[in-house]
């Protein structure tokens, strides 16, 4: 489970930016939180709104960048311990709108939780090489984190838990040391940390792929779960058939006693998208994984989007602490009946073309009070009260509601 993600000097983000999954002390929807003994409650969902070009996709790209960089070497050598779902690797690109930032390092820091521990991982790139990296671990019931390793340029220091082993400290400057250790050694703390990275599922509607659906449909129980989820959404598919040789997927419906087939490409774009993303979502819910989806709302009816969100907010369905992070333009779901205030985030560029990220919970009104949980979030957003102005009111020359 992701607790917090911070980064700086990546694409449209110059300064340090933090996305938090740690729940604030709010009264609404406490029953949806992911609760663990000895630890703070975590949010099951975070959504990012904002204008086009504001930095929503770049936020998700930053998280995908560090995940893909850590997992890719392990995946290429066939050393992964969990099935990994990633549509493409994301390169490190520093902020481009000033000469200083282009020469500075790009930094990422993650805090994530496993069954009994919380890990802190830090990695920094400069000029195509890793200049710093570290991994710390703390027991959930403990107070002080212990160092597993620290790296600065070519110098690597090992923590007590792995120092006693004969471990190579010479590594390619472009390879994360975490990946190197996972590939070459069987160290419980490294394995546990790497499995969290491998468990993250990264998808984008702009690059849909049926690969996850193909693998998911090979298991009868998983196929049944997918059909049931689609039927709950009033999509009356009764079966699937996959042609492995031609890599074609077919859906089946029954009218009376007669079965009819359609190829995947003949389905509506909304149904295609659900067939692509639902297997990943069901996998995440069954194994407690994190799902990262850019433009989750694209081609989906608002009620179907709300259905997907509530799958993660339902503690009976989400028993293993799965999390969903997505970007959206959909106003129908920006409601106090759908989200907590700390689950709604905004990304927007300032006058220096730097993206900034902040949550609805952080915003204070003219009376210096926080936005109330009874507010009409969608209406106030469209009025430009939240800073990430969707600019429609300016385009129309007046108030827009």
Short mmCIF file of C-alpha atoms in Angstrom, two decimals:
data_model
loop_
_atom_site.label_atom_id
_atom_site.label_comp_id
_atom_site.label_asym_id
_atom_site.label_seq_id
_atom_site.Cartn_x
_atom_site.Cartn_y
_atom_site.Cartn_z
CA UNK A 1 0.00 0.00 0.00
CA UNK A 2 1.32 3.41 -0.95
CA UNK A 3 1.55 5.84 1.96
CA UNK A 4 3.20 8.83 0.31
CA UNK A 5 4.99 9.74 -2.93
CA UNK A 6 7.24 12.77 -3.36
CA UNK A 7 9.32 13.90 -6.31
CA UNK A 8 10.96 16.95 -7.84
CA UNK A 9 12.40 18.16 -11.13
CA UNK A 10 10.37 15.84 -13.35
CA UNK A 11 8.70 17.01 -16.56
CA UNK A 12 6.38 19.93 -15.68
CA UNK A 13 7.13 19.71 -11.92
CA UNK A 14 10.15 21.69 -10.74
CA UNK A 15 9.80 21.95 -6.95
CA UNK A 16 9.15 19.16 -4.49
CA UNK A 17 5.66 17.73 -4.94
CA UNK A 18 3.87 15.29 -2.63
CA UNK A 19 0.89 13.02 -3.18
CA UNK A 20 -0.40 11.61 0.10
CA UNK A 21 -2.46 8.48 0.66
CA UNK A 22 -2.42 8.93 4.45
CA UNK A 23 -5.92 9.77 5.61
CA UNK A 24 -6.53 13.12 7.27
CA UNK A 25 -8.65 13.36 10.42
CA UNK A 26 -11.96 13.80 8.60
CA UNK A 27 -15.41 12.54 9.62
CA UNK A 28 -16.67 11.46 6.18
CA UNK A 29 -16.40 7.92 4.81
CA UNK A 30 -14.24 6.59 7.63
CA UNK A 31 -15.61 3.12 6.89
CA UNK A 32 -13.87 3.14 3.49
CA UNK A 33 -10.34 3.64 4.89
CA UNK A 34 -7.64 0.97 4.87
CA UNK A 35 -6.89 0.37 8.53
CA UNK A 36 -3.84 -1.42 9.90
CA UNK A 37 -2.86 -1.90 13.54
CA UNK A 38 -0.05 0.42 14.71
CA UNK A 39 -0.25 2.52 11.56
CA UNK A 40 -2.12 5.49 10.14
CA UNK A 41 -5.22 4.83 8.04
CA UNK A 42 -4.70 4.95 4.29
CA UNK A 43 -6.97 6.11 1.48
CA UNK A 44 -8.24 3.51 -0.99
CA UNK A 45 -8.61 6.10 -3.79
CA UNK A 46 -7.04 9.35 -4.98
CA UNK A 47 -8.28 11.26 -8.03
CA UNK A 48 -6.50 14.13 -9.79
CA UNK A 49 -8.44 16.87 -11.61
CA UNK A 50 -7.22 19.91 -13.49
CA UNK A 51 -7.05 21.61 -16.89
CA UNK A 52 -5.38 20.09 -19.91
CA UNK A 53 -1.65 20.64 -19.67
CA UNK A 54 -1.86 21.16 -15.91
CA UNK A 55 0.28 18.18 -14.95
CA UNK A 56 -2.20 15.40 -14.16
CA UNK A 57 -0.62 12.87 -16.51
CA UNK A 58 2.90 13.95 -15.52
CA UNK A 59 2.12 13.14 -11.88
CA UNK A 60 1.16 9.59 -12.83
CA UNK A 61 4.14 9.42 -15.18
CA UNK A 62 6.45 10.30 -12.27
CA UNK A 63 5.15 7.37 -10.24
CA UNK A 64 5.26 5.08 -13.29
CA UNK A 65 8.83 6.23 -13.97
CA UNK A 66 10.26 5.11 -10.65
CA UNK A 67 8.24 1.87 -10.65
CA UNK A 68 9.24 0.91 -14.19
CA UNK A 69 12.89 1.82 -13.58
CA UNK A 70 13.07 -0.43 -10.53
CA UNK A 71 11.16 -3.37 -12.00
CA UNK A 72 12.30 -3.39 -15.65
CA UNK A 73 15.79 -4.94 -15.06
CA UNK A 74 14.22 -7.67 -12.93
CA UNK A 75 11.49 -8.28 -15.49
CA UNK A 76 13.94 -8.47 -18.40
CA UNK A 77 15.92 -11.22 -16.67
CA UNK A 78 12.80 -13.17 -15.70
CA UNK A 79 13.42 -12.70 -11.98
CA UNK A 80 10.07 -11.16 -10.99
CA UNK A 81 8.15 -12.88 -8.23
CA UNK A 82 4.73 -11.43 -9.17
CA UNK A 83 3.03 -10.84 -12.50
CA UNK A 84 3.79 -7.26 -13.53
CA UNK A 85 1.38 -5.08 -15.54
CA UNK A 86 3.09 -2.13 -17.22
CA UNK A 87 2.27 -0.75 -20.64
CA UNK A 88 5.56 1.05 -21.20
CA UNK A 89 8.62 2.34 -19.37
CA UNK A 90 8.75 6.06 -18.61
CA UNK A 91 12.08 7.89 -19.06
CA UNK A 92 13.50 10.43 -16.62
CA UNK A 93 13.01 13.94 -18.05
CA UNK A 94 13.86 16.95 -15.83
CA UNK A 95 11.98 20.26 -15.83
CA UNK A 96 12.83 21.99 -19.12
CA UNK A 97 11.87 25.64 -18.61
CA UNK A 98 15.06 26.83 -16.94
CA UNK A 99 18.74 26.06 -17.51
CA UNK A 100 19.42 25.24 -13.86
CA UNK A 101 16.80 22.48 -13.55
CA UNK A 102 17.96 20.71 -16.70
CA UNK A 103 21.35 20.18 -15.03
CA UNK A 104 20.01 19.17 -11.60
CA UNK A 105 19.06 15.70 -10.39
CA UNK A 106 15.53 14.29 -10.59
CA UNK A 107 14.47 12.80 -7.25
CA UNK A 108 11.79 10.35 -6.15
CA UNK A 109 10.84 9.21 -2.65
CA UNK A 110 8.21 6.62 -1.75
CA UNK A 111 6.86 5.36 1.54
CA UNK A 112 4.92 2.12 1.17
CA UNK A 113 3.53 -0.51 3.51
CA UNK A 114 3.60 -4.29 3.38
CA UNK A 115 1.99 -6.75 5.78
CA UNK A 116 4.22 -5.92 8.73
CA UNK A 117 6.63 -3.19 7.66
CA UNK A 118 6.84 0.29 6.19
CA UNK A 119 9.57 1.02 3.66
CA UNK A 120 11.13 4.28 2.59
CA UNK A 121 12.82 4.26 -0.83
CA UNK A 122 14.71 7.15 -2.37
CA UNK A 123 16.38 7.39 -5.78
CA UNK A 124 17.89 10.30 -7.71
CA UNK A 125 19.09 10.53 -11.34
CA UNK A 126 21.45 12.99 -12.96
CA UNK A 127 22.87 12.89 -16.49
CA UNK A 128 21.40 9.45 -17.15
CA UNK A 129 22.92 7.78 -14.08
CA UNK A 130 21.81 7.13 -10.51
CA UNK A 131 23.56 9.52 -8.16
CA UNK A 132 21.80 8.56 -4.90
CA UNK A 133 19.63 5.71 -3.67
CA UNK A 134 18.56 4.31 -0.32
CA UNK A 135 16.16 1.83 1.25
CA UNK A 136 14.95 1.92 4.86
CA UNK A 137 12.53 -0.35 6.70
CA UNK A 138 10.54 0.08 9.92
CA UNK A 139 8.29 -2.40 11.68
CA UNK A 140 4.75 -1.03 11.93
CA UNK A 141 4.96 -1.35 15.70
CA UNK A 142 8.48 0.13 15.77
CA UNK A 143 9.65 3.72 16.10
CA UNK A 144 12.94 4.02 14.25
CA UNK A 145 13.58 2.93 10.64
CA UNK A 146 16.64 0.78 9.95
CA UNK A 147 18.88 1.30 6.94
CA UNK A 148 19.04 -1.57 4.47
CA UNK A 149 21.41 0.21 2.10
CA UNK A 150 22.55 3.67 1.07
CA UNK A 151 24.20 4.60 -2.20
CA UNK A 152 25.95 7.78 -3.25
CA UNK A 153 27.52 7.67 -6.71
CA UNK A 154 29.69 4.50 -6.66
CA UNK A 155 29.85 4.19 -2.86
CA UNK A 156 27.37 1.75 -1.30
CA UNK A 157 26.89 1.23 2.44
CA UNK A 158 25.01 -1.83 3.67
CA UNK A 159 22.80 -1.90 6.75
CA UNK A 160 23.28 -4.38 9.57
CA UNK A 161 20.56 -6.76 8.34
CA UNK A 162 22.43 -7.56 5.10
CA UNK A 163 26.01 -6.52 5.94
CA UNK A 164 26.86 -9.98 7.23
CA UNK A 165 26.24 -11.50 3.82
CA UNK A 166 28.78 -11.57 1.00
CA UNK A 167 27.14 -9.01 -1.27
CA UNK A 168 28.61 -7.33 -4.32
CA UNK A 169 28.71 -3.53 -4.00
CA UNK A 170 29.75 -2.91 -7.58
CA UNK A 171 26.78 -2.12 -9.82
CA UNK A 172 26.10 -0.44 -13.17
CA UNK A 173 25.47 3.30 -12.51
CA UNK A 174 22.23 3.07 -14.53
CA UNK A 175 20.79 0.15 -12.55
CA UNK A 176 18.99 0.64 -9.22
CA UNK A 177 20.79 -1.23 -6.45
CA UNK A 178 17.40 -2.47 -5.25
CA UNK A 179 16.93 -4.17 -8.64
CA UNK A 180 20.49 -5.56 -8.56
CA UNK A 181 19.95 -7.12 -5.13
CA UNK A 182 16.57 -8.57 -6.16
CA UNK A 183 18.12 -10.19 -9.23
CA UNK A 184 21.19 -11.69 -7.54
CA UNK A 185 20.25 -12.44 -3.92
CA UNK A 186 17.47 -13.92 -1.84
CA UNK A 187 17.13 -11.30 0.91
CA UNK A 188 13.69 -11.17 2.62
CA UNK A 189 13.57 -7.38 2.98
CA UNK A 190 14.63 -6.84 -0.65
CA UNK A 191 12.14 -9.43 -1.88
CA UNK A 192 9.32 -7.83 0.10
CA UNK A 193 10.13 -4.34 -1.18
CA UNK A 194 10.46 -5.53 -4.78
CA UNK A 195 7.16 -7.39 -4.63
CA UNK A 196 5.43 -4.12 -3.76
CA UNK A 197 6.88 -2.47 -6.87
CA UNK A 198 5.96 -5.49 -9.00
CA UNK A 199 2.42 -5.39 -7.63
CA UNK A 200 1.71 -1.93 -9.07
CA UNK A 201 -0.49 -1.96 -12.19
CA UNK A 202 -0.02 0.94 -14.61
CA UNK A 203 -2.43 1.54 -17.47
CA UNK A 204 -3.40 4.36 -19.82
CA UNK A 205 -6.47 4.65 -22.00
CA UNK A 206 -4.35 6.23 -24.73
CA UNK A 207 -2.50 2.91 -25.08
CA UNK A 208 -5.10 0.21 -24.37
CA UNK A 209 -3.87 -3.38 -24.36
CA UNK A 210 -5.81 -6.65 -24.13
CA UNK A 211 -2.79 -8.54 -22.74
CA UNK A 212 -4.07 -8.48 -19.15
CA UNK A 213 -7.51 -9.62 -20.28
CA UNK A 214 -5.98 -12.50 -22.27
CA UNK A 215 -4.05 -13.82 -19.26
CA UNK A 216 -6.98 -13.18 -16.89
CA UNK A 217 -9.43 -15.16 -19.02
CA UNK A 218 -7.30 -18.31 -18.90
CA UNK A 219 -8.56 -18.98 -15.37
CA UNK A 220 -12.21 -20.05 -15.15
CA UNK A 221 -12.82 -18.30 -11.81
CA UNK A 222 -11.24 -15.07 -13.00
CA UNK A 223 -13.26 -15.13 -16.20
CA UNK A 224 -16.41 -15.69 -14.16
CA UNK A 225 -15.56 -12.69 -11.94
CA UNK A 226 -15.04 -10.49 -15.02
CA UNK A 227 -18.37 -11.53 -16.56
CA UNK A 228 -20.18 -10.92 -13.26
CA UNK A 229 -18.65 -7.44 -12.95
CA UNK A 230 -19.66 -6.56 -16.52
CA UNK A 231 -23.18 -7.90 -15.92
CA UNK A 232 -23.43 -5.74 -12.77
CA UNK A 233 -22.78 -2.79 -15.10
CA UNK A 234 -25.64 -3.91 -17.41
CA UNK A 235 -23.25 -5.18 -20.08
CA UNK A 236 -24.81 -8.54 -20.93
CA UNK A 237 -21.74 -10.48 -22.08
CA UNK A 238 -22.18 -14.17 -21.25
CA UNK A 239 -18.79 -15.56 -22.27
CA UNK A 240 -15.41 -14.86 -23.87
CA UNK A 241 -13.36 -16.75 -26.40
CA UNK A 242 -9.70 -16.02 -27.01
CA UNK A 243 -7.86 -16.95 -30.18
CA UNK A 244 -4.27 -17.22 -28.94
CA UNK A 245 -2.82 -17.87 -32.39
CA UNK A 246 -4.19 -14.66 -33.88
CA UNK A 247 -4.31 -12.81 -30.55
CA UNK A 248 -7.99 -12.05 -31.02
CA UNK A 249 -10.62 -11.73 -28.31
CA UNK A 250 -14.32 -12.45 -28.87
CA UNK A 251 -17.33 -11.70 -26.69
CA UNK A 252 -20.52 -13.76 -26.58
CA UNK A 253 -24.14 -12.82 -25.89
CA UNK A 254 -27.27 -14.95 -25.82
CA UNK A 255 -30.58 -13.92 -27.33
CA UNK A 256 -33.03 -16.64 -26.40
CA UNK A 257 -31.27 -19.94 -26.98
CA UNK A 258 -28.93 -18.54 -29.65
CA UNK A 259 -25.37 -17.41 -28.93
CA UNK A 260 -23.81 -14.56 -30.94
CA UNK A 261 -20.15 -13.55 -31.11
CA UNK A 262 -18.53 -10.18 -31.64
CA UNK A 263 -14.84 -9.48 -32.04
CA UNK A 264 -13.29 -7.16 -29.45
CA UNK A 265 -12.97 -4.41 -32.07
CA UNK A 266 -16.71 -4.53 -32.81
CA UNK A 267 -17.66 -3.67 -29.23
CA UNK A 268 -18.30 -0.06 -28.26
CA UNK A 269 -15.23 1.86 -27.09
CA UNK A 270 -16.64 2.01 -23.56
CA UNK A 271 -17.12 -1.77 -23.42
CA UNK A 272 -13.65 -2.28 -24.91
CA UNK A 273 -12.18 -0.12 -22.17
CA UNK A 274 -13.99 -2.02 -19.41
CA UNK A 275 -12.79 -5.35 -20.81
CA UNK A 276 -9.24 -3.97 -20.74
CA UNK A 277 -9.24 -2.36 -17.27
CA UNK A 278 -11.56 -4.61 -15.24
CA UNK A 279 -9.18 -7.62 -15.20
CA UNK A 280 -6.45 -5.38 -13.76
CA UNK A 281 -8.86 -3.95 -11.20
CA UNK A 282 -10.15 -7.37 -10.15
CA UNK A 283 -6.54 -8.62 -9.88
CA UNK A 284 -5.67 -5.63 -7.68
CA UNK A 285 -8.66 -6.21 -5.41
CA UNK A 286 -7.89 -9.92 -5.02
CA UNK A 287 -4.20 -9.36 -4.18
CA UNK A 288 -4.13 -5.90 -2.57
CA UNK A 289 -2.31 -4.16 -5.42
CA UNK A 290 -2.19 -0.54 -6.53
CA UNK A 291 -3.75 0.51 -9.86
CA UNK A 292 -2.62 3.68 -11.67
CA UNK A 293 -4.80 4.71 -14.62
CA UNK A 294 -4.57 7.88 -16.68
CA UNK A 295 -7.93 9.15 -18.01
CA UNK A 296 -9.99 6.49 -16.28
CA UNK A 297 -13.17 8.41 -17.11
CA UNK A 298 -12.56 8.53 -20.88
CA UNK A 299 -15.26 6.61 -22.80
CA UNK A 300 -16.98 5.51 -19.57
CA UNK A 301 -20.49 6.51 -18.55
CA UNK A 302 -20.28 8.43 -15.24
CA UNK A 303 -22.25 5.72 -13.44
CA UNK A 304 -19.74 3.09 -14.58
CA UNK A 305 -16.86 5.28 -13.38
CA UNK A 306 -18.57 5.61 -10.03
CA UNK A 307 -19.02 1.83 -9.91
CA UNK A 308 -15.26 1.32 -10.40
CA UNK A 309 -14.41 3.87 -7.69
CA UNK A 310 -16.76 2.26 -5.21
CA UNK A 311 -15.18 -1.16 -5.79
CA UNK A 312 -12.11 0.18 -3.97
CA UNK A 313 -14.13 2.01 -1.32
CA UNK A 314 -16.12 -1.12 -0.41
CA UNK A 315 -14.26 -2.80 2.47
CA UNK A 316 -16.11 -6.08 1.94
CA UNK A 317 -14.86 -6.18 -1.65
CA UNK A 318 -11.50 -4.53 -1.00
CA UNK A 319 -10.33 -6.77 1.84
CA UNK A 320 -6.61 -6.68 1.00
CA UNK A 321 -5.94 -2.94 0.83
CA UNK A 322 -5.97 -2.31 -2.92
CA UNK A 323 -5.60 1.33 -4.00
CA UNK A 324 -6.64 3.31 -7.07
CA UNK A 325 -4.95 6.46 -8.40
CA UNK A 326 -6.42 8.03 -11.52
CA UNK A 327 -6.88 11.27 -13.44
CA UNK A 328 -10.29 12.54 -14.51
CA UNK A 329 -12.27 15.40 -16.04
CA UNK A 330 -15.62 13.93 -15.01
CA UNK A 331 -17.70 16.33 -12.91
CA UNK A 332 -20.47 13.83 -12.17
CA UNK A 333 -18.25 12.04 -9.66
CA UNK A 334 -16.69 15.15 -8.08
CA UNK A 335 -19.23 14.94 -5.28
CA UNK A 336 -19.22 14.82 -1.52
CA UNK A 337 -21.25 11.61 -1.88
CA UNK A 338 -18.37 9.92 -3.73
CA UNK A 339 -15.07 11.23 -2.31
CA UNK A 340 -13.54 12.40 0.93
CA UNK A 341 -11.97 15.84 0.71
CA UNK A 342 -8.45 14.37 1.02
CA UNK A 343 -9.11 12.02 -1.92
CA UNK A 344 -9.58 14.89 -4.40
CA UNK A 345 -6.41 16.47 -5.83
CA UNK A 346 -5.79 19.25 -8.34
CA UNK A 347 -2.88 19.75 -10.74
CA UNK A 348 -2.37 23.07 -12.51
CA UNK A 349 0.45 25.14 -13.99
CA UNK A 350 1.44 28.48 -12.49
CA UNK A 351 2.70 31.51 -14.43
CA UNK A 352 6.22 30.04 -14.57
CA UNK A 353 4.83 26.92 -16.32
CA UNK A 354 5.49 24.79 -13.23
CA UNK A 355 2.86 22.25 -12.26
CA UNK A 356 1.57 22.40 -8.70
CA UNK A 357 -0.37 19.70 -6.85
CA UNK A 358 -2.67 20.15 -3.86
CA UNK A 359 -5.69 18.45 -2.33
CA UNK A 360 -9.16 19.81 -1.72
CA UNK A 361 -8.51 19.28 1.99
CA UNK A 362 -5.63 21.81 1.87
CA UNK A 363 -7.72 24.61 0.33
CA UNK A 364 -9.10 27.33 2.60
CA UNK A 365 -11.89 29.70 1.69
CA UNK A 366 -12.10 33.46 2.12
CA UNK A 367 -12.97 32.91 5.79
CA UNK A 368 -9.73 30.88 6.18
CA UNK A 369 -11.74 27.76 6.90
CA UNK A 370 -11.39 24.47 5.08
CA UNK A 371 -13.90 23.53 2.40
CA UNK A 372 -16.85 21.87 4.14
CA UNK A 373 -17.79 18.30 3.30
CA UNK A 374 -21.30 19.57 2.49
CA UNK A 375 -20.02 21.82 -0.31
CA UNK A 376 -20.89 21.30 -3.98
CA UNK A 377 -17.35 20.40 -5.06
CA UNK A 378 -18.13 20.23 -8.77
CA UNK A 379 -19.91 23.61 -8.86
CA UNK A 380 -17.20 25.38 -6.87
CA UNK A 381 -14.51 23.83 -9.07
CA UNK A 382 -16.21 25.04 -12.24
CA UNK A 383 -16.43 28.51 -10.70
CA UNK A 384 -12.64 28.48 -10.33
CA UNK A 385 -12.67 28.56 -6.53
CA UNK A 386 -10.13 25.73 -6.21
CA UNK A 387 -7.33 27.35 -8.21
CA UNK A 388 -7.04 24.62 -10.86
CA UNK A 389 -9.37 26.75 -13.00
CA UNK A 390 -11.00 24.69 -15.74
CA UNK A 391 -11.22 27.98 -17.65
CA UNK A 392 -14.72 27.37 -19.01
CA UNK A 393 -16.09 30.44 -17.26
CA UNK A 394 -13.49 32.60 -19.01
CA UNK A 395 -14.22 31.05 -22.37
CA UNK A 396 -17.94 31.71 -22.00
CA UNK A 397 -17.42 35.25 -20.72
CA UNK A 398 -19.14 34.88 -17.36
CA UNK A 399 -20.24 32.54 -14.60
CA UNK A 400 -20.55 28.88 -15.53
CA UNK A 401 -22.42 26.45 -13.34
#
